[in-house]
Amino acid sequence: MRWRRTLNLKRTMPGERRPLLGFGLFLLGSLALGGSVLAQQVPSFPLTHIKLRNGLQVIFSEDFSFPLVSVAVAYDVGSVHEVSGKTGLAYLMENLMFSGSANVSPRQHINYISRAGGQFNAAASEDMTLFYQTVPSNQLALVLWLESDRMKSLELSDAEFEKARNDHLEDLRQRKMADPYLESSLSFDQLLYSDFAYSHPLLGTEDDVRNLTLDDAKSFYSTYYVPNNAVLCIIGNFNKLKARELVSRYFETIPAGKHVSPSLE
């Protein structure tokens, strides 16, 4: 398997990351990368893995150590799925997933989690985009509803797209100012990999990001942010039968997308 760089987490909330979330990420990463980790190490937590009719893979793991539950959704999409001239699109889409959906106003996903006393985070890498949150156990239904709503009906407006793209460009400029070796690091990647998929930067280039369009984002979302290209993980203090009912209620009716080619190996 091709060497993969370490996942770059963003928007980490104050406080220590809890063991529940860490194990949830281990499970998600394992399945999203083809199950290779699970094949080598069997976790001590009880584990149930199912697949819905629309192709969504779901992992349940009960752990009653704390009155908390962690929910994570991993999409098998990253910068390796970008084409020349449209770099930075995967990273931009990670931020656009908070721009609102049919029943949730822009950035209200964040407010819902915060008001419930929870923590959230998101991350993008070359071949995976991840969203996760830890909340009190009685808020499981809320998180599943939020994740299903943006999986089914993300709303991308001109205003939200322009804001996200401008924030992205500012992020690029700030990183260049803060890291004098950034361009050298990119050159090193280009020496390591002869293919475009892994040799271009995760954040993209300023010219490419500036030329991205709303239609580019909508096409990327409809292609890759679909249930048959995702893994849902629920771990913590919850009742598995009730959680299975909630998953069915919120996710089973989301239509599957077109077949998505696996990440490059």
PDB file of C-alpha atoms in Angstrom:
ATOM      1  CA  MET A   1       0.000   0.000   0.000  1.00  0.00           C
ATOM      2  CA  ARG A   2       1.211   3.498  -0.806  1.00  0.00           C
ATOM      3  CA  TRP A   3       2.699   5.439   2.106  1.00  0.00           C
ATOM      4  CA  ARG A   4       0.169   7.889   3.555  1.00  0.00           C
ATOM      5  CA  ARG A   5       0.891  11.115   5.335  1.00  0.00           C
ATOM      6  CA  THR A   6      -0.484  11.753   8.825  1.00  0.00           C
ATOM      7  CA  LEU A   7      -4.047  13.051   8.965  1.00  0.00           C
ATOM      8  CA  ASN A   8      -4.080  16.792   9.616  1.00  0.00           C
ATOM      9  CA  LEU A   9      -6.784  17.549  12.202  1.00  0.00           C
ATOM     10  CA  LYS A  10      -8.355  20.996  12.282  1.00  0.00           C
ATOM     11  CA  ARG A  11     -10.676  22.940  14.540  1.00  0.00           C
ATOM     12  CA  THR A  12      -9.723  20.882  17.591  1.00  0.00           C
ATOM     13  CA  MET A  13     -11.890  21.967  20.502  1.00  0.00           C
ATOM     14  CA  PRO A  14     -10.390  22.767  23.934  1.00  0.00           C
ATOM     15  CA  GLY A  15      -9.978  19.797  26.256  1.00  0.00           C
ATOM     16  CA  GLU A  16      -8.513  16.341  26.082  1.00  0.00           C
ATOM     17  CA  ARG A  17      -9.596  14.013  23.279  1.00  0.00           C
ATOM     18  CA  ARG A  18     -11.509  11.157  24.903  1.00  0.00           C
ATOM     19  CA  PRO A  19     -10.661   7.424  24.524  1.00  0.00           C
ATOM     20  CA  LEU A  20     -14.073   6.734  22.995  1.00  0.00           C
ATOM     21  CA  LEU A  21     -13.395   9.042  20.102  1.00  0.00           C
ATOM     22  CA  GLY A  22      -9.893   7.707  19.609  1.00  0.00           C
ATOM     23  CA  PHE A  23     -11.137   4.152  19.264  1.00  0.00           C
ATOM     24  CA  GLY A  24     -13.948   5.290  16.988  1.00  0.00           C
ATOM     25  CA  LEU A  25     -11.385   6.863  14.672  1.00  0.00           C
ATOM     26  CA  PHE A  26      -9.348   3.645  14.745  1.00  0.00           C
ATOM     27  CA  LEU A  27     -12.397   1.684  13.596  1.00  0.00           C
ATOM     28  CA  LEU A  28     -13.344   4.201  10.950  1.00  0.00           C
ATOM     29  CA  GLY A  29      -9.853   4.463   9.564  1.00  0.00           C
ATOM     30  CA  SER A  30      -9.556   0.702   9.418  1.00  0.00           C
ATOM     31  CA  LEU A  31     -12.700   0.171   7.358  1.00  0.00           C
ATOM     32  CA  ALA A  32     -12.232   3.261   5.220  1.00  0.00           C
ATOM     33  CA  LEU A  33      -8.763   2.023   4.258  1.00  0.00           C
ATOM     34  CA  GLY A  34      -9.987  -1.435   3.373  1.00  0.00           C
ATOM     35  CA  GLY A  35      -9.958  -3.145   6.757  1.00  0.00           C
ATOM     36  CA  SER A  36      -6.204  -3.751   6.738  1.00  0.00           C
ATOM     37  CA  VAL A  37      -5.748  -2.596  10.341  1.00  0.00           C
ATOM     38  CA  LEU A  38      -8.626  -4.703  11.646  1.00  0.00           C
ATOM     39  CA  ALA A  39      -7.130  -7.708   9.938  1.00  0.00           C
ATOM     40  CA  GLN A  40      -3.969  -7.285  11.968  1.00  0.00           C
ATOM     41  CA  GLN A  41      -5.418  -6.376  15.356  1.00  0.00           C
ATOM     42  CA  VAL A  42      -8.739  -7.487  16.824  1.00  0.00           C
ATOM     43  CA  PRO A  43     -10.167  -4.786  19.140  1.00  0.00           C
ATOM     44  CA  SER A  44     -11.225  -5.753  22.655  1.00  0.00           C
ATOM     45  CA  PHE A  45     -14.457  -3.736  22.378  1.00  0.00           C
ATOM     46  CA  PRO A  46     -17.628  -5.486  21.152  1.00  0.00           C
ATOM     47  CA  LEU A  47     -18.031  -4.669  17.491  1.00  0.00           C
ATOM     48  CA  THR A  48     -20.933  -4.924  15.064  1.00  0.00           C
ATOM     49  CA  HIS A  49     -20.551  -4.048  11.408  1.00  0.00           C
ATOM     50  CA  ILE A  50     -23.549  -3.838   9.058  1.00  0.00           C
ATOM     51  CA  LYS A  51     -24.207  -2.492   5.592  1.00  0.00           C
ATOM     52  CA  LEU A  52     -27.426  -0.710   4.672  1.00  0.00           C
ATOM     53  CA  ARG A  53     -29.240  -1.230   1.377  1.00  0.00           C
ATOM     54  CA  ASN A  54     -27.895   2.077   0.056  1.00  0.00           C
ATOM     55  CA  GLY A  55     -24.314   0.909   0.667  1.00  0.00           C
ATOM     56  CA  LEU A  56     -23.598   2.839   3.870  1.00  0.00           C
ATOM     57  CA  GLN A  57     -21.318   0.847   6.185  1.00  0.00           C
ATOM     58  CA  VAL A  58     -22.151   1.212   9.891  1.00  0.00           C
ATOM     59  CA  ILE A  59     -20.038   0.252  12.918  1.00  0.00           C
ATOM     60  CA  PHE A  60     -21.559  -0.083  16.401  1.00  0.00           C
ATOM     61  CA  SER A  61     -19.390  -0.500  19.489  1.00  0.00           C
ATOM     62  CA  GLU A  62     -20.870  -0.214  22.979  1.00  0.00           C
ATOM     63  CA  ASP A  63     -18.694   1.086  25.807  1.00  0.00           C
ATOM     64  CA  PHE A  64     -20.451   2.056  29.043  1.00  0.00           C
ATOM     65  CA  SER A  65     -17.402   3.571  30.755  1.00  0.00           C
ATOM     66  CA  PHE A  66     -18.704   7.143  30.361  1.00  0.00           C
ATOM     67  CA  PRO A  67     -22.154   8.668  29.676  1.00  0.00           C
ATOM     68  CA  LEU A  68     -20.931   9.743  26.235  1.00  0.00           C
ATOM     69  CA  VAL A  69     -21.313   8.682  22.643  1.00  0.00           C
ATOM     70  CA  SER A  70     -19.098   9.479  19.663  1.00  0.00           C
ATOM     71  CA  VAL A  71     -20.392   9.571  16.096  1.00  0.00           C
ATOM     72  CA  ALA A  72     -18.083   9.795  13.118  1.00  0.00           C
ATOM     73  CA  VAL A  73     -18.679   9.742   9.385  1.00  0.00           C
ATOM     74  CA  ALA A  74     -15.793   9.071   7.007  1.00  0.00           C
ATOM     75  CA  TYR A  75     -16.099   9.650   3.265  1.00  0.00           C
ATOM     76  CA  ASP A  76     -13.682   7.893   0.941  1.00  0.00           C
ATOM     77  CA  VAL A  77     -12.652  11.103  -0.791  1.00  0.00           C
ATOM     78  CA  GLY A  78      -9.641  13.371  -0.612  1.00  0.00           C
ATOM     79  CA  SER A  79      -7.183  15.260  -2.745  1.00  0.00           C
ATOM     80  CA  VAL A  80      -6.328  12.106  -4.742  1.00  0.00           C
ATOM     81  CA  HIS A  81      -9.743  12.460  -6.374  1.00  0.00           C
ATOM     82  CA  GLU A  82      -9.024  15.956  -7.685  1.00  0.00           C
ATOM     83  CA  VAL A  83      -8.096  16.676 -11.283  1.00  0.00           C
ATOM     84  CA  SER A  84      -5.437  19.014 -12.587  1.00  0.00           C
ATOM     85  CA  GLY A  85      -6.543  22.644 -12.418  1.00  0.00           C
ATOM     86  CA  LYS A  86      -9.034  22.021  -9.588  1.00  0.00           C
ATOM     87  CA  THR A  87      -6.774  21.328  -6.619  1.00  0.00           C
ATOM     88  CA  GLY A  88      -7.963  22.201  -3.110  1.00  0.00           C
ATOM     89  CA  LEU A  89     -11.527  21.090  -3.846  1.00  0.00           C
ATOM     90  CA  ALA A  90     -11.582  18.260  -1.278  1.00  0.00           C
ATOM     91  CA  TYR A  91     -10.269  20.566   1.455  1.00  0.00           C
ATOM     92  CA  LEU A  92     -12.780  23.237   0.471  1.00  0.00           C
ATOM     93  CA  MET A  93     -15.643  20.724   0.587  1.00  0.00           C
ATOM     94  CA  GLU A  94     -14.764  19.778   4.164  1.00  0.00           C
ATOM     95  CA  ASN A  95     -15.599  23.354   5.166  1.00  0.00           C
ATOM     96  CA  LEU A  96     -18.630  23.587   2.879  1.00  0.00           C
ATOM     97  CA  MET A  97     -20.206  20.630   4.698  1.00  0.00           C
ATOM     98  CA  PHE A  98     -21.017  23.125   7.473  1.00  0.00           C
ATOM     99  CA  SER A  99     -22.788  25.523   5.085  1.00  0.00           C
ATOM    100  CA  GLY A 100     -26.263  24.204   5.886  1.00  0.00           C
ATOM    101  CA  SER A 101     -28.710  21.613   4.584  1.00  0.00           C
ATOM    102  CA  ALA A 102     -32.441  21.257   4.002  1.00  0.00           C
ATOM    103  CA  ASN A 103     -33.324  21.479   7.707  1.00  0.00           C
ATOM    104  CA  VAL A 104     -30.190  23.092   9.169  1.00  0.00           C
ATOM    105  CA  SER A 105     -29.122  26.713   8.628  1.00  0.00           C
ATOM    106  CA  PRO A 106     -25.512  27.589   7.736  1.00  0.00           C
ATOM    107  CA  ARG A 107     -23.093  26.669  10.551  1.00  0.00           C
ATOM    108  CA  GLN A 108     -25.998  25.659  12.815  1.00  0.00           C
ATOM    109  CA  HIS A 109     -24.588  22.133  12.917  1.00  0.00           C
ATOM    110  CA  ILE A 110     -21.805  23.565  15.087  1.00  0.00           C
ATOM    111  CA  ASN A 111     -24.275  25.387  17.344  1.00  0.00           C
ATOM    112  CA  TYR A 112     -26.398  22.271  17.849  1.00  0.00           C
ATOM    113  CA  ILE A 113     -23.399  20.249  19.008  1.00  0.00           C
ATOM    114  CA  SER A 114     -22.059  23.015  21.258  1.00  0.00           C
ATOM    115  CA  ARG A 115     -25.419  23.635  22.922  1.00  0.00           C
ATOM    116  CA  ALA A 116     -25.757  19.913  23.598  1.00  0.00           C
ATOM    117  CA  GLY A 117     -22.481  20.044  25.538  1.00  0.00           C
ATOM    118  CA  GLY A 118     -20.563  18.227  22.843  1.00  0.00           C
ATOM    119  CA  GLN A 119     -17.285  18.539  20.976  1.00  0.00           C
ATOM    120  CA  PHE A 120     -16.722  18.276  17.249  1.00  0.00           C
ATOM    121  CA  ASN A 121     -13.904  18.139  14.756  1.00  0.00           C
ATOM    122  CA  ALA A 122     -13.270  17.519  11.078  1.00  0.00           C
ATOM    123  CA  ALA A 123     -10.282  16.474   9.034  1.00  0.00           C
ATOM    124  CA  ALA A 124      -9.241  16.019   5.428  1.00  0.00           C
ATOM    125  CA  SER A 125      -6.376  13.967   4.043  1.00  0.00           C
ATOM    126  CA  GLU A 126      -5.245  12.738   0.654  1.00  0.00           C
ATOM    127  CA  ASP A 127      -7.805   9.929   0.610  1.00  0.00           C
ATOM    128  CA  MET A 128     -10.345  10.474   3.401  1.00  0.00           C
ATOM    129  CA  THR A 129     -12.576  13.243   4.767  1.00  0.00           C
ATOM    130  CA  LEU A 130     -13.809  12.788   8.318  1.00  0.00           C
ATOM    131  CA  PHE A 131     -16.454  14.454  10.514  1.00  0.00           C
ATOM    132  CA  TYR A 132     -16.946  13.489  14.142  1.00  0.00           C
ATOM    133  CA  GLN A 133     -18.509  14.624  17.376  1.00  0.00           C
ATOM    134  CA  THR A 134     -18.746  13.463  20.996  1.00  0.00           C
ATOM    135  CA  VAL A 135     -21.907  14.303  22.935  1.00  0.00           C
ATOM    136  CA  PRO A 136     -23.813  13.172  26.037  1.00  0.00           C
ATOM    137  CA  SER A 137     -25.422   9.808  25.370  1.00  0.00           C
ATOM    138  CA  ASN A 138     -28.956  11.195  25.255  1.00  0.00           C
ATOM    139  CA  GLN A 139     -28.009  13.350  22.238  1.00  0.00           C
ATOM    140  CA  LEU A 140     -27.263  10.481  19.862  1.00  0.00           C
ATOM    141  CA  ALA A 141     -30.443  11.045  17.815  1.00  0.00           C
ATOM    142  CA  LEU A 142     -29.531  14.702  17.312  1.00  0.00           C
ATOM    143  CA  VAL A 143     -26.093  13.895  15.877  1.00  0.00           C
ATOM    144  CA  LEU A 144     -27.420  11.183  13.565  1.00  0.00           C
ATOM    145  CA  TRP A 145     -30.096  13.552  12.282  1.00  0.00           C
ATOM    146  CA  LEU A 146     -27.531  16.297  11.629  1.00  0.00           C
ATOM    147  CA  GLU A 147     -25.155  13.983   9.777  1.00  0.00           C
ATOM    148  CA  SER A 148     -27.917  12.416   7.696  1.00  0.00           C
ATOM    149  CA  ASP A 149     -29.378  15.799   6.735  1.00  0.00           C
ATOM    150  CA  ARG A 150     -26.145  17.070   5.218  1.00  0.00           C
ATOM    151  CA  MET A 151     -25.417  13.712   3.593  1.00  0.00           C
ATOM    152  CA  LYS A 152     -28.813  13.865   1.880  1.00  0.00           C
ATOM    153  CA  SER A 153     -29.417  17.553   1.256  1.00  0.00           C
ATOM    154  CA  LEU A 154     -26.397  19.840   1.593  1.00  0.00           C
ATOM    155  CA  GLU A 155     -27.341  23.308   0.353  1.00  0.00           C
ATOM    156  CA  LEU A 156     -24.575  25.196  -1.435  1.00  0.00           C
ATOM    157  CA  SER A 157     -25.340  28.842  -2.151  1.00  0.00           C
ATOM    158  CA  ASP A 158     -23.227  31.419  -3.959  1.00  0.00           C
ATOM    159  CA  ALA A 159     -22.708  33.360  -0.718  1.00  0.00           C
ATOM    160  CA  GLU A 160     -21.582  30.336   1.316  1.00  0.00           C
ATOM    161  CA  PHE A 161     -19.307  29.157  -1.482  1.00  0.00           C
ATOM    162  CA  GLU A 162     -17.648  32.575  -1.837  1.00  0.00           C
ATOM    163  CA  LYS A 163     -17.112  32.792   1.924  1.00  0.00           C
ATOM    164  CA  ALA A 164     -15.555  29.309   2.109  1.00  0.00           C
ATOM    165  CA  ARG A 165     -13.315  29.969  -0.907  1.00  0.00           C
ATOM    166  CA  ASN A 166     -12.103  33.311   0.496  1.00  0.00           C
ATOM    167  CA  ASP A 167     -11.386  31.665   3.860  1.00  0.00           C
ATOM    168  CA  HIS A 168      -9.471  28.951   2.022  1.00  0.00           C
ATOM    169  CA  LEU A 169      -7.365  31.485   0.122  1.00  0.00           C
ATOM    170  CA  GLU A 170      -6.606  33.345   3.342  1.00  0.00           C
ATOM    171  CA  ASP A 171      -5.596  30.059   4.973  1.00  0.00           C
ATOM    172  CA  LEU A 172      -3.185  29.408   2.110  1.00  0.00           C
ATOM    173  CA  ARG A 173      -1.648  32.871   2.427  1.00  0.00           C
ATOM    174  CA  GLN A 174      -1.268  32.548   6.192  1.00  0.00           C
ATOM    175  CA  ARG A 175       0.414  29.161   5.885  1.00  0.00           C
ATOM    176  CA  LYS A 176       2.880  30.484   3.335  1.00  0.00           C
ATOM    177  CA  MET A 177       3.778  33.360   5.647  1.00  0.00           C
ATOM    178  CA  ALA A 178       4.141  31.080   8.677  1.00  0.00           C
ATOM    179  CA  ASP A 179       6.105  28.282   6.980  1.00  0.00           C
ATOM    180  CA  PRO A 180       9.079  29.367   4.857  1.00  0.00           C
ATOM    181  CA  TYR A 181       9.696  25.732   3.858  1.00  0.00           C
ATOM    182  CA  LEU A 182       6.197  25.067   2.521  1.00  0.00           C
ATOM    183  CA  GLU A 183       7.229  25.235  -1.137  1.00  0.00           C
ATOM    184  CA  SER A 184      10.217  22.983  -0.445  1.00  0.00           C
ATOM    185  CA  SER A 185       7.917  20.427   1.157  1.00  0.00           C
ATOM    186  CA  LEU A 186       5.763  20.407  -1.971  1.00  0.00           C
ATOM    187  CA  SER A 187       8.841  19.907  -4.141  1.00  0.00           C
ATOM    188  CA  PHE A 188       9.790  16.926  -1.970  1.00  0.00           C
ATOM    189  CA  ASP A 189       6.356  15.363  -2.573  1.00  0.00           C
ATOM    190  CA  GLN A 190       6.776  15.862  -6.303  1.00  0.00           C
ATOM    191  CA  LEU A 191      10.106  14.013  -6.142  1.00  0.00           C
ATOM    192  CA  LEU A 192       8.518  11.155  -4.175  1.00  0.00           C
ATOM    193  CA  TYR A 193       5.486  10.732  -6.430  1.00  0.00           C
ATOM    194  CA  SER A 194       5.451  10.943 -10.182  1.00  0.00           C
ATOM    195  CA  ASP A 195       1.636  10.855 -10.345  1.00  0.00           C
ATOM    196  CA  PHE A 196      -0.514  13.976  -9.976  1.00  0.00           C
ATOM    197  CA  ALA A 197      -2.790  12.406  -7.342  1.00  0.00           C
ATOM    198  CA  TYR A 198      -0.209  12.457  -4.547  1.00  0.00           C
ATOM    199  CA  SER A 199       2.253  15.070  -5.768  1.00  0.00           C
ATOM    200  CA  HIS A 200      -0.010  18.119  -5.450  1.00  0.00           C
ATOM    201  CA  PRO A 201      -0.728  19.866  -2.116  1.00  0.00           C
ATOM    202  CA  LEU A 202      -3.765  18.939  -0.036  1.00  0.00           C
ATOM    203  CA  LEU A 203      -4.816  22.604   0.216  1.00  0.00           C
ATOM    204  CA  GLY A 204      -4.315  23.136  -3.509  1.00  0.00           C
ATOM    205  CA  THR A 205      -2.741  26.163  -5.159  1.00  0.00           C
ATOM    206  CA  GLU A 206      -4.005  29.738  -4.942  1.00  0.00           C
ATOM    207  CA  ASP A 207      -4.696  29.927  -8.674  1.00  0.00           C
ATOM    208  CA  ASP A 208      -6.676  26.687  -8.685  1.00  0.00           C
ATOM    209  CA  VAL A 209      -8.719  27.567  -5.594  1.00  0.00           C
ATOM    210  CA  ARG A 210      -9.476  31.027  -6.978  1.00  0.00           C
ATOM    211  CA  ASN A 211     -10.848  29.452 -10.172  1.00  0.00           C
ATOM    212  CA  LEU A 212     -13.059  26.863  -8.458  1.00  0.00           C
ATOM    213  CA  THR A 213     -16.788  27.320  -9.074  1.00  0.00           C
ATOM    214  CA  LEU A 214     -19.981  26.513  -7.229  1.00  0.00           C
ATOM    215  CA  ASP A 215     -20.757  23.902  -9.897  1.00  0.00           C
ATOM    216  CA  ASP A 216     -17.407  22.224  -9.170  1.00  0.00           C
ATOM    217  CA  ALA A 217     -18.356  21.927  -5.494  1.00  0.00           C
ATOM    218  CA  LYS A 218     -21.858  20.623  -6.258  1.00  0.00           C
ATOM    219  CA  SER A 219     -20.507  17.991  -8.644  1.00  0.00           C
ATOM    220  CA  PHE A 220     -17.867  16.880  -6.115  1.00  0.00           C
ATOM    221  CA  TYR A 221     -20.500  16.588  -3.377  1.00  0.00           C
ATOM    222  CA  SER A 222     -22.995  14.625  -5.474  1.00  0.00           C
ATOM    223  CA  THR A 223     -20.253  12.228  -6.602  1.00  0.00           C
ATOM    224  CA  TYR A 224     -18.436  11.458  -3.351  1.00  0.00           C
ATOM    225  CA  TYR A 225     -20.626  12.485  -0.404  1.00  0.00           C
ATOM    226  CA  VAL A 226     -23.008   9.598  -0.843  1.00  0.00           C
ATOM    227  CA  PRO A 227     -23.882   6.713   1.516  1.00  0.00           C
ATOM    228  CA  ASN A 228     -22.187   4.026  -0.592  1.00  0.00           C
ATOM    229  CA  ASN A 229     -18.935   5.985  -0.267  1.00  0.00           C
ATOM    230  CA  ALA A 230     -19.104   6.453   3.511  1.00  0.00           C
ATOM    231  CA  VAL A 231     -18.641   4.708   6.845  1.00  0.00           C
ATOM    232  CA  LEU A 232     -20.683   5.670   9.928  1.00  0.00           C
ATOM    233  CA  CYS A 233     -19.252   4.781  13.339  1.00  0.00           C
ATOM    234  CA  ILE A 234     -21.117   4.947  16.669  1.00  0.00           C
ATOM    235  CA  ILE A 235     -19.195   4.139  19.815  1.00  0.00           C
ATOM    236  CA  GLY A 236     -19.931   4.731  23.489  1.00  0.00           C
ATOM    237  CA  ASN A 237     -22.772   4.494  25.953  1.00  0.00           C
ATOM    238  CA  PHE A 238     -25.849   3.623  23.866  1.00  0.00           C
ATOM    239  CA  ASN A 239     -28.321   0.832  23.260  1.00  0.00           C
ATOM    240  CA  LYS A 240     -27.388  -0.963  20.061  1.00  0.00           C
ATOM    241  CA  LEU A 241     -30.957  -1.909  19.110  1.00  0.00           C
ATOM    242  CA  LYS A 242     -32.224   1.647  19.558  1.00  0.00           C
ATOM    243  CA  ALA A 243     -29.208   3.017  17.695  1.00  0.00           C
ATOM    244  CA  ARG A 244     -29.902   0.609  14.824  1.00  0.00           C
ATOM    245  CA  GLU A 245     -33.472   1.959  14.637  1.00  0.00           C
ATOM    246  CA  LEU A 246     -32.196   5.544  14.542  1.00  0.00           C
ATOM    247  CA  VAL A 247     -29.694   4.732  11.812  1.00  0.00           C
ATOM    248  CA  SER A 248     -32.428   3.103   9.753  1.00  0.00           C
ATOM    249  CA  ARG A 249     -34.774   6.070  10.279  1.00  0.00           C
ATOM    250  CA  TYR A 250     -32.276   8.739   9.291  1.00  0.00           C
ATOM    251  CA  PHE A 251     -29.984   7.062   6.744  1.00  0.00           C
ATOM    252  CA  GLU A 252     -31.799   4.162   5.054  1.00  0.00           C
ATOM    253  CA  THR A 253     -33.862   6.426   2.775  1.00  0.00           C
ATOM    254  CA  ILE A 254     -30.880   8.392   1.442  1.00  0.00           C
ATOM    255  CA  PRO A 255     -30.389   7.299  -2.176  1.00  0.00           C
ATOM    256  CA  ALA A 256     -27.122   5.647  -3.100  1.00  0.00           C
ATOM    257  CA  GLY A 257     -24.898   7.556  -5.477  1.00  0.00           C
ATOM    258  CA  LYS A 258     -23.208   6.313  -8.599  1.00  0.00           C
ATOM    259  CA  HIS A 259     -20.422   3.785  -8.190  1.00  0.00           C
ATOM    260  CA  VAL A 260     -17.269   5.489  -6.927  1.00  0.00           C
ATOM    261  CA  SER A 261     -13.864   4.129  -7.872  1.00  0.00           C
ATOM    262  CA  PRO A 262     -11.752   3.200  -4.810  1.00  0.00           C
ATOM    263  CA  SER A 263      -8.961   5.490  -3.629  1.00  0.00           C
ATOM    264  CA  LEU A 264      -5.650   5.058  -5.383  1.00  0.00           C
ATOM    265  CA  GLU A 265      -3.332   2.540  -3.738  1.00  0.00           C
TER     266      GLU A 265
END
